[in-house]
CSV table of C-alpha atoms in Angstrom, one decimal:
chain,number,residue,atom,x,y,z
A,1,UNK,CA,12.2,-2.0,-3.3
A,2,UNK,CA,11.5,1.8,-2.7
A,3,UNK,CA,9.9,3.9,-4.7
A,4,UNK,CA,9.0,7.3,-4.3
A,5,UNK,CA,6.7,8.3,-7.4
A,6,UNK,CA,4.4,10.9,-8.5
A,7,UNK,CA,2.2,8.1,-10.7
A,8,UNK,CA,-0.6,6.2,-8.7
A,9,UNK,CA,0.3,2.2,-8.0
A,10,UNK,CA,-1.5,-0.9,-8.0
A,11,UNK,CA,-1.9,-2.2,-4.5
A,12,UNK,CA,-3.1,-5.8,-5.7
A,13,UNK,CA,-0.2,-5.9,-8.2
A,14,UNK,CA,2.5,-4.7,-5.6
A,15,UNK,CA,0.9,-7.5,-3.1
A,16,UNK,CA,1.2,-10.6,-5.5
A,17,UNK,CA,4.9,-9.1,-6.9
A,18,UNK,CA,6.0,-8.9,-3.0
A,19,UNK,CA,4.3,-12.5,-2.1
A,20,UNK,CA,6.3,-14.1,-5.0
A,21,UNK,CA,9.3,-13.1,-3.8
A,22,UNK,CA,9.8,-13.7,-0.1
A,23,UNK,CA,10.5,-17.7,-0.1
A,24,UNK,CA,10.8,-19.1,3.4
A,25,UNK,CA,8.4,-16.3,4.5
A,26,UNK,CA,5.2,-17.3,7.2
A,27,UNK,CA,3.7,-13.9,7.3
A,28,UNK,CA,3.4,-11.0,4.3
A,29,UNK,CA,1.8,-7.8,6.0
A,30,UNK,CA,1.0,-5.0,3.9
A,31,UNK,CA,-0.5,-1.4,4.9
A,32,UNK,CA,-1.7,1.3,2.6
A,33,UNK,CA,-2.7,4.6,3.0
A,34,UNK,CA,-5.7,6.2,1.2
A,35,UNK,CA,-6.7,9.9,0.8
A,36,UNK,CA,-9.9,10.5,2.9
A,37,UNK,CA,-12.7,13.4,2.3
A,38,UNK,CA,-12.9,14.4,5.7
A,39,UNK,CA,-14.3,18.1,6.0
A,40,UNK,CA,-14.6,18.4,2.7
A,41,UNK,CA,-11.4,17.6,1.1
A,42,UNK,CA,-11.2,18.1,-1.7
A,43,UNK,CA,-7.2,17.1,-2.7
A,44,UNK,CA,-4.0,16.5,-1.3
A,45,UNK,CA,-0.7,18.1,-2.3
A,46,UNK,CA,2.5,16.0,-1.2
A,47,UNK,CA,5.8,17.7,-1.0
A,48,UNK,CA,9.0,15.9,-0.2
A,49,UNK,CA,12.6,16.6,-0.4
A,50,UNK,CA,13.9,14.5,-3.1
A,51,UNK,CA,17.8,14.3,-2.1
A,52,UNK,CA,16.9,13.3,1.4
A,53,UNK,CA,13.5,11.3,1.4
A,54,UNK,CA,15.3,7.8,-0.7
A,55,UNK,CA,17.8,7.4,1.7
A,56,UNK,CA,15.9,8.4,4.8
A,57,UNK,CA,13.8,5.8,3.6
A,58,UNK,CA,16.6,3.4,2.9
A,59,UNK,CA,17.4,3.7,6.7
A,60,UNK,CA,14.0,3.0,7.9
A,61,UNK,CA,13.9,0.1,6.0
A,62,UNK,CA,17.3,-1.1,7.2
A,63,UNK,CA,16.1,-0.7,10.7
A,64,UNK,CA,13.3,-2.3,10.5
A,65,UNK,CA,14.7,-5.7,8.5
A,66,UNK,CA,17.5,-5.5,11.6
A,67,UNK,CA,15.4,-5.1,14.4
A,68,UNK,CA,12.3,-7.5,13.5
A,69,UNK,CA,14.5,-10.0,11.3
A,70,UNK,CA,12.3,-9.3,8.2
A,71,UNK,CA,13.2,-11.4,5.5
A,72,UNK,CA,12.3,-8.6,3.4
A,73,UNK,CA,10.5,-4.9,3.2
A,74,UNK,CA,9.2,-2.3,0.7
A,75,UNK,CA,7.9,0.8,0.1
A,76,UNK,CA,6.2,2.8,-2.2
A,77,UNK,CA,5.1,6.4,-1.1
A,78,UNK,CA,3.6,9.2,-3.8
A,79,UNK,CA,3.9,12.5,-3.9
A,80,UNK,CA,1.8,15.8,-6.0
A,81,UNK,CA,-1.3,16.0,-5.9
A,82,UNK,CA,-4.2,13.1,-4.9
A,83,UNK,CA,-7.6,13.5,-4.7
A,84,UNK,CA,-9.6,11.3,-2.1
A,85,UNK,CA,-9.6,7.6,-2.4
A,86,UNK,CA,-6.2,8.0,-4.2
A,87,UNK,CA,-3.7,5.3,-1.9
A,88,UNK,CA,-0.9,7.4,-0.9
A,89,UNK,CA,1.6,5.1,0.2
A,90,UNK,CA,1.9,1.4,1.4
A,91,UNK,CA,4.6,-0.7,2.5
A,92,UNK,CA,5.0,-4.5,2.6
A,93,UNK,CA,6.7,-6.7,4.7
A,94,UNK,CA,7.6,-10.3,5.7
A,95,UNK,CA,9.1,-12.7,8.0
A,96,UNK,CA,8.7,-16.2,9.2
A,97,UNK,CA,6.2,-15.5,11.9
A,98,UNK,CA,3.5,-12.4,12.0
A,99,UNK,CA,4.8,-10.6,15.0
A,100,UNK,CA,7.5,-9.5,13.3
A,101,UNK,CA,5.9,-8.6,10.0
A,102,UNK,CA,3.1,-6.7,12.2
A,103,UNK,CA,5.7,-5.5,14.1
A,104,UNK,CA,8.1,-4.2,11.5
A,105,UNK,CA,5.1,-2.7,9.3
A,106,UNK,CA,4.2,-0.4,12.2
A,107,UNK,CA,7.4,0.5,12.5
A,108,UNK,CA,7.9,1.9,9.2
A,109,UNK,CA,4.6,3.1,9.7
A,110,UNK,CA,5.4,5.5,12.5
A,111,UNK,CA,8.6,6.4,10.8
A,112,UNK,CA,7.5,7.4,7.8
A,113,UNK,CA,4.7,9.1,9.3
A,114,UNK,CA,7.1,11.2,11.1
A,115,UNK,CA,10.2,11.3,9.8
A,116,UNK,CA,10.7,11.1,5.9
A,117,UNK,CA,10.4,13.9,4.3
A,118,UNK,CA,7.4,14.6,3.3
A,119,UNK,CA,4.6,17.2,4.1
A,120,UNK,CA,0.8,17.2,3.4
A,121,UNK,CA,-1.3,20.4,2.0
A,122,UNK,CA,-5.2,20.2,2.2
A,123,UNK,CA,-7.2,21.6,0.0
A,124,UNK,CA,-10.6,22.4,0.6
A,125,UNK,CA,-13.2,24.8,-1.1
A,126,UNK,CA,-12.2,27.5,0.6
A,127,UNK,CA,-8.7,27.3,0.9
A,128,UNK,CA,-5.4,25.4,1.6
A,129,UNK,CA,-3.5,25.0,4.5
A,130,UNK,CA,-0.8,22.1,5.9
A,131,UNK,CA,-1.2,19.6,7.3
A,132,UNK,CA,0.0,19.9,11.5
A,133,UNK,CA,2.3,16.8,13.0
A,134,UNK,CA,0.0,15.4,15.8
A,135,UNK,CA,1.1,14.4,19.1
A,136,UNK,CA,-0.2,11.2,18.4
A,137,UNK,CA,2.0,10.0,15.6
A,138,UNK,CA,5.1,11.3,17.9
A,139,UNK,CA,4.0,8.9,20.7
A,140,UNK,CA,3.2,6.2,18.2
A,141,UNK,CA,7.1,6.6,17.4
A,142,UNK,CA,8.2,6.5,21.2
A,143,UNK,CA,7.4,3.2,21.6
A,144,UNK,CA,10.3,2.0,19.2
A,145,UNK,CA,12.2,3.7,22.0
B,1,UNK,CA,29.0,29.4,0.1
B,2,UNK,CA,26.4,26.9,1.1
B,3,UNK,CA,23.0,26.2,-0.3
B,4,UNK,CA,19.8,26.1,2.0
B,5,UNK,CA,16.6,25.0,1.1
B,6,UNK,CA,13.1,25.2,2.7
B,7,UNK,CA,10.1,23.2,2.5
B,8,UNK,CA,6.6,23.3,3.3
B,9,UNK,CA,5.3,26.9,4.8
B,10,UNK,CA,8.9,27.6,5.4
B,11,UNK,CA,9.2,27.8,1.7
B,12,UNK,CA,6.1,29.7,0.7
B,13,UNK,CA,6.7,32.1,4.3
B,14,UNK,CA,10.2,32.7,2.6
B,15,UNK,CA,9.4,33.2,-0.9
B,16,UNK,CA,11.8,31.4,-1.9
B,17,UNK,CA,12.5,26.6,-2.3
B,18,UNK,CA,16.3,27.2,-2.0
B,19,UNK,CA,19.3,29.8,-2.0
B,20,UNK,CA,23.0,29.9,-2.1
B,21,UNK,CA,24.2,32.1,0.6
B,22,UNK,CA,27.9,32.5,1.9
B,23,UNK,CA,27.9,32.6,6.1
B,24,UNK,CA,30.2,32.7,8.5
B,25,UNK,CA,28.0,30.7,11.0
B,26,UNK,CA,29.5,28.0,12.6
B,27,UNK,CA,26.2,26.1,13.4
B,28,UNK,CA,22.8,26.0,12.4
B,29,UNK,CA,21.3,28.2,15.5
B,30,UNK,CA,24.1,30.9,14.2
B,31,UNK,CA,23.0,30.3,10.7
B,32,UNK,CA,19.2,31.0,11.9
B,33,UNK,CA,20.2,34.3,13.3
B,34,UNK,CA,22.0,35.3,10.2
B,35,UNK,CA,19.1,34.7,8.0
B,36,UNK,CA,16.7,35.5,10.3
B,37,UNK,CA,18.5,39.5,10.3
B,38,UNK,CA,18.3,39.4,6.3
B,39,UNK,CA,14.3,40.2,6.2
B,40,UNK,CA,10.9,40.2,7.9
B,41,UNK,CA,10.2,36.9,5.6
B,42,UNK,CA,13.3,34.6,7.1
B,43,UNK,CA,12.1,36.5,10.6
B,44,UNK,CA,9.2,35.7,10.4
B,45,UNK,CA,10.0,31.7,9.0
B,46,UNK,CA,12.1,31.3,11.6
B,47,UNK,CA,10.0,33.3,14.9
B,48,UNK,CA,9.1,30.0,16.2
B,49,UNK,CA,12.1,27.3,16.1
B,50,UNK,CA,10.1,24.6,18.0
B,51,UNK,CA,7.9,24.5,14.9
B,52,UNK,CA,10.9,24.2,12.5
B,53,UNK,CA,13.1,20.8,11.8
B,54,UNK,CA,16.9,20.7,10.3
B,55,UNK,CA,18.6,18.2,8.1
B,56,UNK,CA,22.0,19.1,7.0
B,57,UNK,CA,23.4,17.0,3.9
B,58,UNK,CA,19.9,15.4,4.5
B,59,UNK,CA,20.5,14.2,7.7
B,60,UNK,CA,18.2,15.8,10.6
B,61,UNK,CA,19.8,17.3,12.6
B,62,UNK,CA,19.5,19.7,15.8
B,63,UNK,CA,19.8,23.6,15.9
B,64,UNK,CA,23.8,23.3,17.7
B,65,UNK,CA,25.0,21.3,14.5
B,66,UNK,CA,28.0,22.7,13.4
B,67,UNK,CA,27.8,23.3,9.5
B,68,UNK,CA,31.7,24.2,8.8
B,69,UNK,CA,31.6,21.7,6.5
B,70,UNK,CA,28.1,21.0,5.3
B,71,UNK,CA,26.9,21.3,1.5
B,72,UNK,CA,23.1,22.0,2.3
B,73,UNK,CA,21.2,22.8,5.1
B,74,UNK,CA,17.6,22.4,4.8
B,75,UNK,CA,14.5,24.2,6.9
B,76,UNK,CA,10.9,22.4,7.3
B,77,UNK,CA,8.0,22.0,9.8
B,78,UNK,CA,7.3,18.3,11.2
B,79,UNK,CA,7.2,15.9,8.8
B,80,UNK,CA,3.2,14.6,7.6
B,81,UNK,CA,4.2,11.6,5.4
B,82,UNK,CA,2.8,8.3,5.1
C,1,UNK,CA,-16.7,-11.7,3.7
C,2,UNK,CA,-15.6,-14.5,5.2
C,3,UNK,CA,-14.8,-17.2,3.5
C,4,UNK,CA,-14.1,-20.7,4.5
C,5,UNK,CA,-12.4,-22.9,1.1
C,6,UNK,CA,-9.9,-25.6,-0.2
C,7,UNK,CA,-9.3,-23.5,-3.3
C,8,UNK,CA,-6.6,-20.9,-3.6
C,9,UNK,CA,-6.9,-17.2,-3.7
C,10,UNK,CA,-5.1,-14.4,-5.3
C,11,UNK,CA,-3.5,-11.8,-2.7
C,12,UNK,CA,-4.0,-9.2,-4.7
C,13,UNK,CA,-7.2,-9.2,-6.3
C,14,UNK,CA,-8.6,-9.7,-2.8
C,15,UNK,CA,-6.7,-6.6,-1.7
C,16,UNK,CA,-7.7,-4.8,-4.2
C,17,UNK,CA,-11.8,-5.6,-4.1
C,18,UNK,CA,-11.3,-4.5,-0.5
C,19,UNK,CA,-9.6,-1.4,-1.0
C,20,UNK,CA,-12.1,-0.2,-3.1
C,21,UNK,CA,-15.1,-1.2,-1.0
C,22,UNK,CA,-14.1,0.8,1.9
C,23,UNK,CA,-15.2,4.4,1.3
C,24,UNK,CA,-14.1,6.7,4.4
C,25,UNK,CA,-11.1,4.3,5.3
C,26,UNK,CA,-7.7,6.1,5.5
C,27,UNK,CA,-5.8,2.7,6.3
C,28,UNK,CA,-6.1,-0.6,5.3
C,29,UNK,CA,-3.9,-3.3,6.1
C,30,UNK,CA,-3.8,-7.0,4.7
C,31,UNK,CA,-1.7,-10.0,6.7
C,32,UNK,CA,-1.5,-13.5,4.4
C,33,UNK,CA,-0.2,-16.2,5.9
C,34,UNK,CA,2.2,-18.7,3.9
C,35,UNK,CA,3.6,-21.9,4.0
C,36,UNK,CA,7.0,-22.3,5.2
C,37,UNK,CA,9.2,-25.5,4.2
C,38,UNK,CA,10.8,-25.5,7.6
C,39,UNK,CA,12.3,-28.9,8.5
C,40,UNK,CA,11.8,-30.4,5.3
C,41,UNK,CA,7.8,-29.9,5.0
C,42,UNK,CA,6.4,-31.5,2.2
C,43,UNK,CA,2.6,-30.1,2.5
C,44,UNK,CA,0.5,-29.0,5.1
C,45,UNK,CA,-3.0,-30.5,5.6
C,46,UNK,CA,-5.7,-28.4,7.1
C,47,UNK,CA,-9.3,-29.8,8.9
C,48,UNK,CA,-11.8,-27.4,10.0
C,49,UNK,CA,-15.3,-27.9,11.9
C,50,UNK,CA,-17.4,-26.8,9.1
C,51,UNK,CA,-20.8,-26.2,11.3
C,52,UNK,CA,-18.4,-24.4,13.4
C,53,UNK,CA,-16.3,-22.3,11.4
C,54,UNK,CA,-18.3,-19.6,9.8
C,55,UNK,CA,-20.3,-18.8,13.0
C,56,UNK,CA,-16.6,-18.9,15.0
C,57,UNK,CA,-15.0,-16.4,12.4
C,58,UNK,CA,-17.8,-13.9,12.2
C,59,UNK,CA,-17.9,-13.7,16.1
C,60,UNK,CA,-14.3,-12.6,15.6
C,61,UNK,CA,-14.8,-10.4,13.0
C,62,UNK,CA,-17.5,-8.5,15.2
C,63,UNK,CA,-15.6,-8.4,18.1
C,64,UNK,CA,-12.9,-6.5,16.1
C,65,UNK,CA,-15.3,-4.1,14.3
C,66,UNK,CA,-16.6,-3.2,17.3
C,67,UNK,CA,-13.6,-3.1,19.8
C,68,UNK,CA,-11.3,-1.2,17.1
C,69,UNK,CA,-14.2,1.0,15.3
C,70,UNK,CA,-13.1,-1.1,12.0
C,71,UNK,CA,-15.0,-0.1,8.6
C,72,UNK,CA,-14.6,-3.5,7.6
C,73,UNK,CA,-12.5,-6.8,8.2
C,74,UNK,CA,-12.6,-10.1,5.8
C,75,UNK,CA,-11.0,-13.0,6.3
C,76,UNK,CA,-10.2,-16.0,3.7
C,77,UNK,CA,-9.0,-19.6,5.5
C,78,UNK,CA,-8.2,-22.9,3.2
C,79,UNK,CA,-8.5,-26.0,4.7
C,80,UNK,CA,-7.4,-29.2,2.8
C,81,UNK,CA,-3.4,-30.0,1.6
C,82,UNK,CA,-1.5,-27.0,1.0
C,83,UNK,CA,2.0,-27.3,-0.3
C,84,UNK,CA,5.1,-25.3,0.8
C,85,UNK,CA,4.6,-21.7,-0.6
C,86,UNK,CA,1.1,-21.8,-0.7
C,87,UNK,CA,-1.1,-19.1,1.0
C,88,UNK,CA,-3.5,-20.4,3.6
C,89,UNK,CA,-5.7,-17.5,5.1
C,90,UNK,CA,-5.1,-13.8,4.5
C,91,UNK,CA,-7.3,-11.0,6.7
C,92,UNK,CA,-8.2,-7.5,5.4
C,93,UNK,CA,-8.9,-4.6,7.9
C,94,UNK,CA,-9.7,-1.1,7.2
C,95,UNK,CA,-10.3,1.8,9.6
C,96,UNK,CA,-9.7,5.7,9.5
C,97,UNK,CA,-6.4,5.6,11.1
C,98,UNK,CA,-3.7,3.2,10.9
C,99,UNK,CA,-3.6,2.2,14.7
C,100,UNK,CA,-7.1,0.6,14.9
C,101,UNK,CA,-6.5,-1.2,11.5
C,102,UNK,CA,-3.5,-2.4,12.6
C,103,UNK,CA,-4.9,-3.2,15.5
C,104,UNK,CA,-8.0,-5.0,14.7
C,105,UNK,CA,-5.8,-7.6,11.7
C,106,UNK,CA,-3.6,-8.8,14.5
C,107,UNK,CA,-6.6,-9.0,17.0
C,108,UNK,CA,-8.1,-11.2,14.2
C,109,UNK,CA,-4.8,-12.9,13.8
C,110,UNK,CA,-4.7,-14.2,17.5
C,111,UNK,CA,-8.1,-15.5,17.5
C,112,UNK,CA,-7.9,-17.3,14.0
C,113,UNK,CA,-4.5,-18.5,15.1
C,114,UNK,CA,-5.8,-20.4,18.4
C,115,UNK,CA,-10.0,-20.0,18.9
C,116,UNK,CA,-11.4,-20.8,15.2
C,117,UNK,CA,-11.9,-24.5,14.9
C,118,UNK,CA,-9.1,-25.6,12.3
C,119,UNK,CA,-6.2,-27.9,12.7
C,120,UNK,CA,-2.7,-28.4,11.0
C,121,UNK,CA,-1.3,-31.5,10.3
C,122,UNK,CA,2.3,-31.5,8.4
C,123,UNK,CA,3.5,-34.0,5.9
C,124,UNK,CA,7.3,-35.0,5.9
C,125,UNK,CA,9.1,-37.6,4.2
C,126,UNK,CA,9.0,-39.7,7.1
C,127,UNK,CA,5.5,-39.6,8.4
C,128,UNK,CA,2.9,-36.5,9.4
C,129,UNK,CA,2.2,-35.3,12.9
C,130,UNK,CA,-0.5,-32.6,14.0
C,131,UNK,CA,1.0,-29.5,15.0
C,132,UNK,CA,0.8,-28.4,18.2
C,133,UNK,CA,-0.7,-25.0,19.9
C,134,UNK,CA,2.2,-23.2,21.4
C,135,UNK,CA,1.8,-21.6,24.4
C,136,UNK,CA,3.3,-18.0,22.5
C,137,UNK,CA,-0.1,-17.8,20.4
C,138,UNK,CA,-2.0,-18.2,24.0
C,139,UNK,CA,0.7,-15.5,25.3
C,140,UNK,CA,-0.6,-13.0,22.3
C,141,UNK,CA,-4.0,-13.7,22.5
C,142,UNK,CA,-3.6,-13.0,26.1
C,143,UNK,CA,-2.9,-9.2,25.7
C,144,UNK,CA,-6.8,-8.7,24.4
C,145,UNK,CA,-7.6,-8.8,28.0
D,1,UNK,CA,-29.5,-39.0,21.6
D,2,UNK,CA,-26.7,-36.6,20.6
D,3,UNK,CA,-24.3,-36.6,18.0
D,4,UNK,CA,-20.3,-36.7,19.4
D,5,UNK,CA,-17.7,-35.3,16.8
D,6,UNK,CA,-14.0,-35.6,16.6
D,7,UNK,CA,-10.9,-33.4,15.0
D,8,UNK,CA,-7.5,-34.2,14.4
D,9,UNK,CA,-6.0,-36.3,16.5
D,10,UNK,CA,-8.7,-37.3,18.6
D,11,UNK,CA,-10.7,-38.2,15.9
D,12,UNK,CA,-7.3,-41.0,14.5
D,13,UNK,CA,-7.5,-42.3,17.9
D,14,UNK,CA,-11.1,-42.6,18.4
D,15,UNK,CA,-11.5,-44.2,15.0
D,16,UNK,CA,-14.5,-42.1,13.6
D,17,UNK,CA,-15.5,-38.2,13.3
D,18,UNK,CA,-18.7,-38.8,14.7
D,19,UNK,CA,-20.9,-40.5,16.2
D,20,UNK,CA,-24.4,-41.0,17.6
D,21,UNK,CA,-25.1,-41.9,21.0
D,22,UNK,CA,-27.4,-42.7,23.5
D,23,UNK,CA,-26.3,-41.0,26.9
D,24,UNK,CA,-27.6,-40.1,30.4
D,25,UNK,CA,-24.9,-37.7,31.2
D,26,UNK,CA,-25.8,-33.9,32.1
D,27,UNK,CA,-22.6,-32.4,31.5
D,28,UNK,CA,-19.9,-32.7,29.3
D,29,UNK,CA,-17.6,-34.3,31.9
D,30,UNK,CA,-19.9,-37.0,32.1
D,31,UNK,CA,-20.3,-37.4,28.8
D,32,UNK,CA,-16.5,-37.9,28.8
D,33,UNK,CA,-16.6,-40.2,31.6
D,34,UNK,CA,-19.0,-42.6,29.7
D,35,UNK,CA,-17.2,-42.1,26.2
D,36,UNK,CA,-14.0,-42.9,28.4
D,37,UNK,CA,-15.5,-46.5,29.7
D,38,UNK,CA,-16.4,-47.6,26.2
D,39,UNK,CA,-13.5,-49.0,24.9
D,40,UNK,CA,-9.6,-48.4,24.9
D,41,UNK,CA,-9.6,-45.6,21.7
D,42,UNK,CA,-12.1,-43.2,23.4
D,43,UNK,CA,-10.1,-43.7,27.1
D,44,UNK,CA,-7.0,-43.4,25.1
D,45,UNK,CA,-7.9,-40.0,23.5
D,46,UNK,CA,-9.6,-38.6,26.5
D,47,UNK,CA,-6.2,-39.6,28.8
D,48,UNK,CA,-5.2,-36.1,29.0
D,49,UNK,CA,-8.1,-33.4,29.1
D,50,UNK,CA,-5.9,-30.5,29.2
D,51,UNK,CA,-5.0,-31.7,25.6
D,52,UNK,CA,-8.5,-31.5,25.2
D,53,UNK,CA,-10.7,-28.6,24.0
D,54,UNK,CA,-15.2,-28.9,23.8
D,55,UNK,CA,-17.9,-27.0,21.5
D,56,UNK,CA,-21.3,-27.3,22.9
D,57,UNK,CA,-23.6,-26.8,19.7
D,58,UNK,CA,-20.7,-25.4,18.1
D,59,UNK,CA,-19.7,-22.8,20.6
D,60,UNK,CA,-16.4,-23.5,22.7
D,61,UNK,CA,-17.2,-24.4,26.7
D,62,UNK,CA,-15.4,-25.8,29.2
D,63,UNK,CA,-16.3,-29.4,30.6
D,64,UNK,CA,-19.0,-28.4,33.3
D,65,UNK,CA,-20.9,-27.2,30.4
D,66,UNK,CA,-24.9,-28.6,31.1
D,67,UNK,CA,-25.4,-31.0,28.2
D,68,UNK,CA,-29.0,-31.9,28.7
D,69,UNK,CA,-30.3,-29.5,25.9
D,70,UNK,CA,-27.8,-29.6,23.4
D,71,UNK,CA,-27.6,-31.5,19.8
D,72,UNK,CA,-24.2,-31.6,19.4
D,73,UNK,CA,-20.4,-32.1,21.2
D,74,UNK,CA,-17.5,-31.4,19.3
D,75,UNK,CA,-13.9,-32.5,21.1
D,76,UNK,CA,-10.9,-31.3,19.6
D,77,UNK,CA,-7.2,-30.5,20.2
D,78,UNK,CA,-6.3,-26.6,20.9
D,79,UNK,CA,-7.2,-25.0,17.7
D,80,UNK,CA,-4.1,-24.2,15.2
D,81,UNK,CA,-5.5,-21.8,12.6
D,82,UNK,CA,-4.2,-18.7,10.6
């Protein structure tokens, strides 16, 4: 499952749907990503590309089940406007031993993070401005080589 | 005639989410230089490339791409998801 | 919270109490261990060193709030007869970034997985052996220096 | 006296998860040594001590581990958690 949504989720009602469906699973990993208030935040405004960000996606996904042998892997990941404490994304995946399902939920991680379309505003009191790429994320990303 | 769209500060530098345009330009970097000459708001999107990604037909892309048969070429900074 | 029981617990609702308990966190990740049938596995039984568990787990769970600046880190573990499908521990991590809470569940992984005091006996149709360490888990454990 | 507890495996062999004993030894490998004498279970689960793991009062040790003060001894297999 991907979804790509403007309406907030239920992490705890994702979780148990993911869990019930990955028989022969060992290890269920999910991640999720919450809006936080640093420097006085005061919203987020998520833009994407719709025609490309679903199938971008799709290929991350279908990288990651090939490479780590996941069993199985989704994705949920919002866009508009969130204030803080609002989850803007998670993704969920499994496979018969937690290596893999740690392994292939960074992966995505650092994919998404990077390269689905999707760019962050701030907004602050005072102003707005986008959000910069770091460094950080890109050599997060070099280590899938 | 091909459609190009921008996102992010490329599209609010620009003015302008998307625009159908009809070019000669064989690749991206020629397409750059076309729409780049059009205005001081494409000039001024596209001043620093090293700040700017390319997907054509949603793909990414880099700037030598050829675009001969492309649909849409789109302009954005670095990606921020997740 | 730690906590050490034979009853069940529901994926969700735990990761949903501890997304909402962690003000400031920007990531939060949640591993859940499962069950597998592999081999023709009828159930699973679990026994734990009760005057040893609790004090084993929360040295863990300090160690990785401290070495990976976590906000917060529970872990549930069963003990008892667990059938095929059945969760048996889950670990919750949050941090401001996703590396560190990354980081700090599969820290807590390693050490549940081979230094807290539980042991796993499976049930076939034909008899029930005690599973054995493998030298992989001592191999990941390993890279914590 | 000191109270000597069992898991898993050792704890089938040896017959009982827990016992009370009377013992002169100072560390845990004499402990062992002594257990080991008793009868043919104990010797039988203490045949391989590489199979073998040891909490002192709950905290894991290796089998120098001074045993003069303590309350409790815990032997075990390698742990097999999460």
């Amino acid at each position: 499952m991907i979804c790509v949504q403007s309406a907030p989720f239920d992490l705890g009602d994702i979780a148990n749907r993911f869990a019930v469906a990955q028989a022969g699973a060992g290890a269920i990993v999910t991640f999720s990503g919450v809006v936080r208030g640093d420097g006085g935040l005061l919203a987020l405004e998520i833009e994407h590309y719709p025609a490309m960000t679903l199938p971008a996606i799709t290929d991350m996904v279908d990288g990651a089940r090939a490479r780590f042998g996941l069993l199985d892997a989704w994705v949920i990941h919002r866009y508009g406007r969130l204030t803080v404490g609002e989850m803007i994304m998670m993704v969920a995946t499994s496979a018969p031993h937690r290596k893999d399902a740690f392994a292939g939920a960074e992966y995505l991680m650092d994919y998404l993070k990077s390269r689905a379309p999707f760019w962050k505003k701030e907004h602050h009191r005072d102003g707005a401005a986008w959000v910069a790429a770091k460094d950080s994320d890109e050599a997060l990303l070099a280590r899938w080589g | 005639m091909i459609t190009v769209v921008y996102f992010a500060w490329l599209r609010e530098r620009i003015g302008t989410g998307r625009e159908e345009i009809e070019t000669q330009a064989k690749t991206v970097a020629q397409l750059v230089a076309e729409l780049s000459a059009q205005d001081s708001y494409h000039a001024a999107a596209f001043a620093d490339l090293r700040a700017v990604r390319v997907a054509v037909d949603q793909v990414l892309c880099d700037f030598d791409t050829p675009i001969a048969a492309a649909k849409e070429v789109a302009f954005f900074p670095p990606m921020t998801g997740g």
